[in-house]
Amino acid sequence: MGPKNTTLRVPPELTHYPSEAPRHQSNAMSETPMKLAPVGMIRPRLHQDFQRFCQLAATVVMETWNTTEESNECETTSEPCLWPAEFARCMTDFERVSVLMRHSTIRQFNLLPADQTPDCRSSLKCDSKSDELRDQGNCAWQRRQIPQALSHYTKAIFYAASSERRALALVNRSCVLAHVGAHQAVLDDTAYARTEFFETRNVIRGLSDLRHVNSLVDRGVERCDSLSRAARSAIELTGRCGERNPSLHVHHPDPPALVPGSLVTGADQRLECQHPWMTNCLSVGWLPTRPKLHDVSLLWQNTVAAVFLTHCLKAGGYRLDWDDNCLLNPSGDTLLVDEQPLPTSWTAACMLQQLLALSYAGQDVTCTTYVNRNSDVPDIPEVIWDRIQVDKLGKALYPIIGLRTVSCDSNTHTVHMADGVCALFTLKPIKCGELFSRTRSGQFVEYDRMESQNRLRCNYLIEDCRCVICRENWSTESPSPMFCCPQCQDIIPLIVTDSGDLSSEKSCSCPHADLSSILQRYSKSVQEAEEELIRIPFYYQCLVFHQFPRQLLDKHISFLVRMLGSDELNGVLVRPSQSLCKLQNLLRQLLALRHGCCVTETDLVRTNNEELDCSNCLIS
């Protein structure tokens, strides 16, 4: 429950940032809900308009208290909360936003003009600010800091006041998007840049600028040809000052035409839910939720934020109905014509649905970077497998992938492909009716239970993970492998005395002769797997990154899939098993190499912190 204060003026520095509030999955995904930590993320700086709106919402709540006390002619016995009493009884997101939006003062709220708000003044269009951000993006791009470069170029597009500056920022960003494999976005950015520059300017006035642009384009084409030749021959490029710049290789294959056997998000497959699929706008945003699984204070904070964001849409020019149909009930016989604006409460409910889902069900869009060690043979750089970097490019909500539950021993893995496609692969056999799971804090072999719980608490506000691994504390189990007897299904420890007798700790009652042969066969499989775990990475250390044979990748992936199958180690080894975890980790890496969007850099790029000359960028 929320804080029991009678004072309404909450200091902004103590206000929880709504978008960080995680949301539990419904009982369709997990029988035992996880418990949220009572304290959210603290954000000391809030937008001035948002602070005013929070104060207005608090005033509205105080007025409802006074009205309730006057109607009852006595003081209520329960202590007041920061939300109306009826809010805790709401069952849908539409009902929650309606509790707040039915007050006329909330609907009549207006944002201050941009030139009167300090935060907005700094966000006004300004070519000099756009140039500054593009310079920062150029420096980040030269250092191969992909997420930072993408962020700076996107901000430069936003700040650009003139079409020329906007076109330059779009072209800059298209280089980064091509680097991470977003082919369609590259085409869109270049098309927008062409429209901005050539269709909105005076050709006579801009002849000199056009000649400059043509020279820049020629330089860019020449640079691309050099990169292409270097990629084919693995020859390092030479800069203007004679320094050796390590070649950069990019791997962003298109989504496979044939769905791999372990890919579960194919076009012909669906993850069925208890509820029917949503078909129209009336079905979105007001699905019933489980208030017992949510902290009411977090629901209230997100509701206030959702209504405020709806006011931001109004300020941005979106046509919404704030008058007659503002609180129109979507569950009734409602029919809207195409020209009719969308009821504001519906928009706020959809916004609330997204706020609650993104923090918990959101998926980080990443690009994997493999670091090459400087080798004596320049044509064969060695991949440093223990220095694989994962660069976060953004956050997205994939509905099917977001439905996975949380487990410290996940059975699925996501791979980001070209153009934002995200594939879901299985890491081990999944039985009928078993839940798809993902990990939030790493595998149990990497962190003990206490460290894993701390990571969940700090990063996702999950106070107590209830997965089997945490309940049974697998991190304290003995690392020695345990086998399951195929005859009686009891556990057999891999401990045999010199005389051939099993240890007294065995729980299997089968004849010793049979058990000895079983253990020998299983031990041979474990030994084979351990040897391949060392041998497989060595293959790729001796190959040029951009020339990894797909047949070799498919061969090794098939081997790992076979070893993780029910007929092999996954069917005989008893979890927790470090061997199975190592096989799964290697399978993750090979799936990313085979189907994912990834790049390679030398360790000089990663370790060099010196300022680089930004004039080498394609568009300066």
PDB file of N, CA and C in Angstrom, residues 234-306:
ATOM      1  N   ALA A 234      40.233  -8.219 -45.744  1.00  0.00           N
ATOM      2  CA  ALA A 234      40.666  -8.122 -44.350  1.00  0.00           C
ATOM      3  C   ALA A 234      41.942  -7.302 -44.218  1.00  0.00           C
ATOM      4  N   ILE A 235      42.117  -6.289 -45.105  1.00  0.00           N
ATOM      5  CA  ILE A 235      43.278  -5.407 -45.038  1.00  0.00           C
ATOM      6  C   ILE A 235      42.903  -4.186 -44.218  1.00  0.00           C
ATOM      7  N   GLU A 236      43.762  -3.794 -43.285  1.00  0.00           N
ATOM      8  CA  GLU A 236      43.483  -2.640 -42.456  1.00  0.00           C
ATOM      9  C   GLU A 236      43.630  -1.365 -43.270  1.00  0.00           C
ATOM     10  N   LEU A 237      42.788  -0.363 -42.950  1.00  0.00           N
ATOM     11  CA  LEU A 237      42.806   0.896 -43.666  1.00  0.00           C
ATOM     12  C   LEU A 237      43.879   1.806 -43.102  1.00  0.00           C
ATOM     13  N   THR A 238      44.326   2.735 -43.914  1.00  0.00           N
ATOM     14  CA  THR A 238      45.324   3.709 -43.490  1.00  0.00           C
ATOM     15  C   THR A 238      44.683   5.081 -43.484  1.00  0.00           C
ATOM     16  N   GLY A 239      44.788   5.791 -42.381  1.00  0.00           N
ATOM     17  CA  GLY A 239      44.190   7.104 -42.242  1.00  0.00           C
ATOM     18  C   GLY A 239      45.010   8.181 -42.915  1.00  0.00           C
ATOM     19  N   ARG A 240      44.550   9.437 -42.778  1.00  0.00           N
ATOM     20  CA  ARG A 240      45.214  10.542 -43.451  1.00  0.00           C
ATOM     21  C   ARG A 240      46.606  10.784 -42.898  1.00  0.00           C
ATOM     22  N   CYS A 241      46.814  10.526 -41.604  1.00  0.00           N
ATOM     23  CA  CYS A 241      48.098  10.796 -40.974  1.00  0.00           C
ATOM     24  C   CYS A 241      48.999   9.574 -40.971  1.00  0.00           C
ATOM     25  N   GLY A 242      48.611   8.511 -41.671  1.00  0.00           N
ATOM     26  CA  GLY A 242      49.457   7.341 -41.740  1.00  0.00           C
ATOM     27  C   GLY A 242      49.208   6.345 -40.634  1.00  0.00           C
ATOM     28  N   GLU A 243      48.290   6.650 -39.698  1.00  0.00           N
ATOM     29  CA  GLU A 243      48.048   5.701 -38.629  1.00  0.00           C
ATOM     30  C   GLU A 243      47.226   4.531 -39.159  1.00  0.00           C
ATOM     31  N   ARG A 244      47.355   3.405 -38.502  1.00  0.00           N
ATOM     32  CA  ARG A 244      46.646   2.196 -38.943  1.00  0.00           C
ATOM     33  C   ARG A 244      45.329   2.102 -38.200  1.00  0.00           C
ATOM     34  N   ASN A 245      44.246   2.140 -38.958  1.00  0.00           N
ATOM     35  CA  ASN A 245      42.922   2.019 -38.374  1.00  0.00           C
ATOM     36  C   ASN A 245      42.436   0.593 -38.569  1.00  0.00           C
ATOM     37  N   PRO A 246      42.128  -0.132 -37.515  1.00  0.00           N
ATOM     38  CA  PRO A 246      41.702  -1.526 -37.665  1.00  0.00           C
ATOM     39  C   PRO A 246      40.409  -1.620 -38.452  1.00  0.00           C
ATOM     40  N   SER A 247      40.352  -2.595 -39.327  1.00  0.00           N
ATOM     41  CA  SER A 247      39.158  -2.770 -40.142  1.00  0.00           C
ATOM     42  C   SER A 247      38.000  -3.228 -39.276  1.00  0.00           C
ATOM     43  N   LEU A 248      36.820  -2.808 -39.671  1.00  0.00           N
ATOM     44  CA  LEU A 248      35.601  -3.111 -38.925  1.00  0.00           C
ATOM     45  C   LEU A 248      34.704  -3.960 -39.807  1.00  0.00           C
ATOM     46  N   HIS A 249      34.278  -5.083 -39.295  1.00  0.00           N
ATOM     47  CA  HIS A 249      33.440  -6.001 -40.060  1.00  0.00           C
ATOM     48  C   HIS A 249      32.049  -6.062 -39.435  1.00  0.00           C
ATOM     49  N   VAL A 250      31.059  -6.118 -40.291  1.00  0.00           N
ATOM     50  CA  VAL A 250      29.671  -6.116 -39.850  1.00  0.00           C
ATOM     51  C   VAL A 250      28.987  -7.370 -40.371  1.00  0.00           C
ATOM     52  N   HIS A 251      28.169  -7.960 -39.535  1.00  0.00           N
ATOM     53  CA  HIS A 251      27.431  -9.167 -39.916  1.00  0.00           C
ATOM     54  C   HIS A 251      25.982  -8.954 -39.515  1.00  0.00           C
ATOM     55  N   HIS A 252      25.109  -8.752 -40.504  1.00  0.00           N
ATOM     56  CA  HIS A 252      23.697  -8.567 -40.203  1.00  0.00           C
ATOM     57  C   HIS A 252      22.862  -9.281 -41.259  1.00  0.00           C
ATOM     58  N   PRO A 253      22.786 -10.605 -41.167  1.00  0.00           N
ATOM     59  CA  PRO A 253      22.028 -11.362 -42.174  1.00  0.00           C
ATOM     60  C   PRO A 253      20.542 -11.080 -42.079  1.00  0.00           C
ATOM     61  N   ASP A 254      19.875 -11.245 -43.197  1.00  0.00           N
ATOM     62  CA  ASP A 254      18.429 -11.120 -43.198  1.00  0.00           C
ATOM     63  C   ASP A 254      17.810 -12.286 -42.432  1.00  0.00           C
ATOM     64  N   PRO A 255      16.569 -12.116 -41.970  1.00  0.00           N
ATOM     65  CA  PRO A 255      15.908 -13.251 -41.305  1.00  0.00           C
ATOM     66  C   PRO A 255      15.912 -14.481 -42.203  1.00  0.00           C
ATOM     67  N   PRO A 256      16.132 -15.661 -41.656  1.00  0.00           N
ATOM     68  CA  PRO A 256      16.262 -16.869 -42.486  1.00  0.00           C
ATOM     69  C   PRO A 256      14.980 -17.163 -43.250  1.00  0.00           C
ATOM     70  N   ALA A 257      15.164 -17.587 -44.496  1.00  0.00           N
ATOM     71  CA  ALA A 257      14.005 -17.943 -45.306  1.00  0.00           C
ATOM     72  C   ALA A 257      13.335 -19.198 -44.763  1.00  0.00           C
ATOM     73  N   LEU A 258      14.146 -20.139 -44.285  1.00  0.00           N
ATOM     74  CA  LEU A 258      13.634 -21.356 -43.671  1.00  0.00           C
ATOM     75  C   LEU A 258      13.792 -21.236 -42.165  1.00  0.00           C
ATOM     76  N   VAL A 259      12.709 -21.403 -41.452  1.00  0.00           N
ATOM     77  CA  VAL A 259      12.746 -21.256 -40.004  1.00  0.00           C
ATOM     78  C   VAL A 259      13.545 -22.398 -39.395  1.00  0.00           C
ATOM     79  N   PRO A 260      14.584 -22.112 -38.606  1.00  0.00           N
ATOM     80  CA  PRO A 260      15.341 -23.193 -37.957  1.00  0.00           C
ATOM     81  C   PRO A 260      14.445 -24.029 -37.065  1.00  0.00           C
ATOM     82  N   GLY A 261      14.880 -25.234 -36.815  1.00  0.00           N
ATOM     83  CA  GLY A 261      14.052 -26.145 -36.044  1.00  0.00           C
ATOM     84  C   GLY A 261      13.797 -25.680 -34.630  1.00  0.00           C
ATOM     85  N   SER A 262      14.737 -24.904 -34.068  1.00  0.00           N
ATOM     86  CA  SER A 262      14.575 -24.472 -32.685  1.00  0.00           C
ATOM     87  C   SER A 262      13.985 -23.084 -32.576  1.00  0.00           C
ATOM     88  N   LEU A 263      13.581 -22.482 -33.716  1.00  0.00           N
ATOM     89  CA  LEU A 263      12.994 -21.152 -33.689  1.00  0.00           C
ATOM     90  C   LEU A 263      11.501 -21.273 -33.430  1.00  0.00           C
ATOM     91  N   VAL A 264      11.025 -20.608 -32.389  1.00  0.00           N
ATOM     92  CA  VAL A 264       9.628 -20.790 -31.995  1.00  0.00           C
ATOM     93  C   VAL A 264       8.755 -19.613 -32.387  1.00  0.00           C
ATOM     94  N   THR A 265       9.317 -18.568 -32.977  1.00  0.00           N
ATOM     95  CA  THR A 265       8.508 -17.427 -33.381  1.00  0.00           C
ATOM     96  C   THR A 265       8.420 -17.336 -34.893  1.00  0.00           C
ATOM     97  N   GLY A 266       8.158 -18.442 -35.536  1.00  0.00           N
ATOM     98  CA  GLY A 266       8.005 -18.439 -36.977  1.00  0.00           C
ATOM     99  C   GLY A 266       6.675 -17.840 -37.383  1.00  0.00           C
ATOM    100  N   ALA A 267       6.547 -17.569 -38.677  1.00  0.00           N
ATOM    101  CA  ALA A 267       5.331 -16.922 -39.161  1.00  0.00           C
ATOM    102  C   ALA A 267       4.113 -17.824 -39.039  1.00  0.00           C
ATOM    103  N   ASP A 268       4.336 -19.131 -39.017  1.00  0.00           N
ATOM    104  CA  ASP A 268       3.213 -20.059 -38.968  1.00  0.00           C
ATOM    105  C   ASP A 268       2.945 -20.570 -37.559  1.00  0.00           C
ATOM    106  N   GLN A 269       3.550 -19.967 -36.562  1.00  0.00           N
ATOM    107  CA  GLN A 269       3.371 -20.425 -35.191  1.00  0.00           C
ATOM    108  C   GLN A 269       2.866 -19.283 -34.328  1.00  0.00           C
ATOM    109  N   ARG A 270       2.075 -19.626 -33.322  1.00  0.00           N
ATOM    110  CA  ARG A 270       1.541 -18.621 -32.416  1.00  0.00           C
ATOM    111  C   ARG A 270       1.603 -19.148 -30.999  1.00  0.00           C
ATOM    112  N   LEU A 271       1.786 -18.229 -30.097  1.00  0.00           N
ATOM    113  CA  LEU A 271       1.773 -18.570 -28.684  1.00  0.00           C
ATOM    114  C   LEU A 271       0.368 -18.300 -28.166  1.00  0.00           C
ATOM    115  N   GLU A 272      -0.399 -19.352 -27.952  1.00  0.00           N
ATOM    116  CA  GLU A 272      -1.795 -19.187 -27.571  1.00  0.00           C
ATOM    117  C   GLU A 272      -1.922 -18.716 -26.125  1.00  0.00           C
ATOM    118  N   CYS A 273      -2.897 -17.877 -25.879  1.00  0.00           N
ATOM    119  CA  CYS A 273      -3.166 -17.339 -24.544  1.00  0.00           C
ATOM    120  C   CYS A 273      -4.579 -17.734 -24.132  1.00  0.00           C
ATOM    121  N   GLN A 274      -4.900 -17.435 -22.891  1.00  0.00           N
ATOM    122  CA  GLN A 274      -6.246 -17.736 -22.409  1.00  0.00           C
ATOM    123  C   GLN A 274      -7.278 -16.815 -23.053  1.00  0.00           C
ATOM    124  N   HIS A 275      -6.868 -15.563 -23.345  1.00  0.00           N
ATOM    125  CA  HIS A 275      -7.796 -14.603 -23.924  1.00  0.00           C
ATOM    126  C   HIS A 275      -7.690 -14.628 -25.445  1.00  0.00           C
ATOM    127  N   PRO A 276      -8.767 -14.324 -26.157  1.00  0.00           N
ATOM    128  CA  PRO A 276      -8.693 -14.270 -27.619  1.00  0.00           C
ATOM    129  C   PRO A 276      -7.802 -13.118 -28.066  1.00  0.00           C
ATOM    130  N   TRP A 277      -7.325 -13.216 -29.296  1.00  0.00           N
ATOM    131  CA  TRP A 277      -6.457 -12.169 -29.820  1.00  0.00           C
ATOM    132  C   TRP A 277      -7.253 -10.888 -30.026  1.00  0.00           C
ATOM    133  N   MET A 278      -6.609  -9.745 -29.758  1.00  0.00           N
ATOM    134  CA  MET A 278      -7.268  -8.459 -29.883  1.00  0.00           C
ATOM    135  C   MET A 278      -7.420  -8.106 -31.373  1.00  0.00           C
ATOM    136  N   THR A 279      -8.596  -7.643 -31.740  1.00  0.00           N
ATOM    137  CA  THR A 279      -8.866  -7.386 -33.148  1.00  0.00           C
ATOM    138  C   THR A 279      -9.127  -5.919 -33.447  1.00  0.00           C
ATOM    139  N   ASN A 280      -9.440  -5.113 -32.451  1.00  0.00           N
ATOM    140  CA  ASN A 280      -9.727  -3.717 -32.754  1.00  0.00           C
ATOM    141  C   ASN A 280      -9.398  -2.850 -31.553  1.00  0.00           C
ATOM    142  N   CYS A 281      -9.582  -1.569 -31.727  1.00  0.00           N
ATOM    143  CA  CYS A 281      -9.216  -0.594 -30.704  1.00  0.00           C
ATOM    144  C   CYS A 281     -10.034  -0.755 -29.434  1.00  0.00           C
ATOM    145  N   LEU A 282     -11.272  -1.271 -29.545  1.00  0.00           N
ATOM    146  CA  LEU A 282     -12.110  -1.423 -28.361  1.00  0.00           C
ATOM    147  C   LEU A 282     -11.586  -2.498 -27.423  1.00  0.00           C
ATOM    148  N   SER A 283     -10.720  -3.380 -27.908  1.00  0.00           N
ATOM    149  CA  SER A 283     -10.238  -4.495 -27.095  1.00  0.00           C
ATOM    150  C   SER A 283      -8.910  -4.214 -26.418  1.00  0.00           C
ATOM    151  N   VAL A 284      -8.313  -3.073 -26.676  1.00  0.00           N
ATOM    152  CA  VAL A 284      -6.973  -2.773 -26.184  1.00  0.00           C
ATOM    153  C   VAL A 284      -7.050  -1.761 -25.053  1.00  0.00           C
ATOM    154  N   GLY A 285      -6.263  -1.989 -24.003  1.00  0.00           N
ATOM    155  CA  GLY A 285      -6.115  -0.979 -22.970  1.00  0.00           C
ATOM    156  C   GLY A 285      -7.006  -1.166 -21.768  1.00  0.00           C
ATOM    157  N   TRP A 286      -8.032  -1.974 -21.848  1.00  0.00           N
ATOM    158  CA  TRP A 286      -8.910  -2.158 -20.696  1.00  0.00           C
ATOM    159  C   TRP A 286      -9.101  -3.632 -20.384  1.00  0.00           C
ATOM    160  N   LEU A 287      -8.069  -4.419 -20.654  1.00  0.00           N
ATOM    161  CA  LEU A 287      -8.116  -5.820 -20.263  1.00  0.00           C
ATOM    162  C   LEU A 287      -8.082  -5.925 -18.745  1.00  0.00           C
ATOM    163  N   PRO A 288      -8.781  -6.889 -18.158  1.00  0.00           N
ATOM    164  CA  PRO A 288      -8.769  -7.004 -16.695  1.00  0.00           C
ATOM    165  C   PRO A 288      -7.394  -7.393 -16.186  1.00  0.00           C
ATOM    166  N   THR A 289      -6.966  -6.721 -15.144  1.00  0.00           N
ATOM    167  CA  THR A 289      -5.695  -7.043 -14.499  1.00  0.00           C
ATOM    168  C   THR A 289      -5.965  -7.544 -13.091  1.00  0.00           C
ATOM    169  N   ARG A 290      -4.935  -7.963 -12.414  1.00  0.00           N
ATOM    170  CA  ARG A 290      -5.057  -8.517 -11.073  1.00  0.00           C
ATOM    171  C   ARG A 290      -4.521  -7.505 -10.072  1.00  0.00           C
ATOM    172  N   PRO A 291      -5.364  -6.680  -9.472  1.00  0.00           N
ATOM    173  CA  PRO A 291      -4.849  -5.658  -8.561  1.00  0.00           C
ATOM    174  C   PRO A 291      -4.124  -6.241  -7.362  1.00  0.00           C
ATOM    175  N   LYS A 292      -4.418  -7.499  -6.997  1.00  0.00           N
ATOM    176  CA  LYS A 292      -3.726  -8.088  -5.852  1.00  0.00           C
ATOM    177  C   LYS A 292      -2.250  -8.320  -6.151  1.00  0.00           C
ATOM    178  N   LEU A 293      -1.892  -8.406  -7.434  1.00  0.00           N
ATOM    179  CA  LEU A 293      -0.505  -8.639  -7.801  1.00  0.00           C
ATOM    180  C   LEU A 293       0.262  -7.340  -8.005  1.00  0.00           C
ATOM    181  N   HIS A 294      -0.377  -6.196  -7.820  1.00  0.00           N
ATOM    182  CA  HIS A 294       0.259  -4.915  -8.073  1.00  0.00           C
ATOM    183  C   HIS A 294       0.239  -4.072  -6.805  1.00  0.00           C
ATOM    184  N   ASP A 295       1.237  -3.231  -6.683  1.00  0.00           N
ATOM    185  CA  ASP A 295       1.262  -2.223  -5.641  1.00  0.00           C
ATOM    186  C   ASP A 295       0.368  -1.079  -6.101  1.00  0.00           C
ATOM    187  N   VAL A 296      -0.641  -0.724  -5.298  1.00  0.00           N
ATOM    188  CA  VAL A 296      -1.596   0.301  -5.711  1.00  0.00           C
ATOM    189  C   VAL A 296      -0.900   1.635  -5.930  1.00  0.00           C
ATOM    190  N   SER A 297       0.115   1.919  -5.139  1.00  0.00           N
ATOM    191  CA  SER A 297       0.825   3.190  -5.311  1.00  0.00           C
ATOM    192  C   SER A 297       1.498   3.265  -6.678  1.00  0.00           C
ATOM    193  N   LEU A 298       2.067   2.148  -7.148  1.00  0.00           N
ATOM    194  CA  LEU A 298       2.681   2.142  -8.471  1.00  0.00           C
ATOM    195  C   LEU A 298       1.627   2.279  -9.570  1.00  0.00           C
ATOM    196  N   LEU A 299       0.475   1.652  -9.383  1.00  0.00           N
ATOM    197  CA  LEU A 299      -0.606   1.808 -10.350  1.00  0.00           C
ATOM    198  C   LEU A 299      -1.061   3.262 -10.428  1.00  0.00           C
ATOM    199  N   TRP A 300      -1.163   3.909  -9.270  1.00  0.00           N
ATOM    200  CA  TRP A 300      -1.599   5.307  -9.243  1.00  0.00           C
ATOM    201  C   TRP A 300      -0.565   6.216  -9.915  1.00  0.00           C
ATOM    202  N   GLN A 301       0.703   6.005  -9.626  1.00  0.00           N
ATOM    203  CA  GLN A 301       1.745   6.831 -10.243  1.00  0.00           C
ATOM    204  C   GLN A 301       1.739   6.679 -11.760  1.00  0.00           C
ATOM    205  N   ASN A 302       1.587   5.455 -12.244  1.00  0.00           N
ATOM    206  CA  ASN A 302       1.549   5.243 -13.686  1.00  0.00           C
ATOM    207  C   ASN A 302       0.282   5.815 -14.302  1.00  0.00           C
ATOM    208  N   THR A 303      -0.824   5.800 -13.562  1.00  0.00           N
ATOM    209  CA  THR A 303      -2.060   6.392 -14.064  1.00  0.00           C
ATOM    210  C   THR A 303      -1.913   7.895 -14.219  1.00  0.00           C
ATOM    211  N   VAL A 304      -1.330   8.548 -13.220  1.00  0.00           N
ATOM    212  CA  VAL A 304      -1.087   9.993 -13.312  1.00  0.00           C
ATOM    213  C   VAL A 304      -0.178  10.300 -14.501  1.00  0.00           C
ATOM    214  N   ALA A 305       0.868   9.499 -14.671  1.00  0.00           N
ATOM    215  CA  ALA A 305       1.788   9.721 -15.787  1.00  0.00           C
ATOM    216  C   ALA A 305       1.096   9.502 -17.130  1.00  0.00           C
ATOM    217  N   ALA A 306       0.216   8.493 -17.223  1.00  0.00           N
ATOM    218  CA  ALA A 306      -0.467   8.212 -18.487  1.00  0.00           C
ATOM    219  C   ALA A 306      -1.391   9.360 -18.876  1.00  0.00           C
TER     220      ALA A 306
END
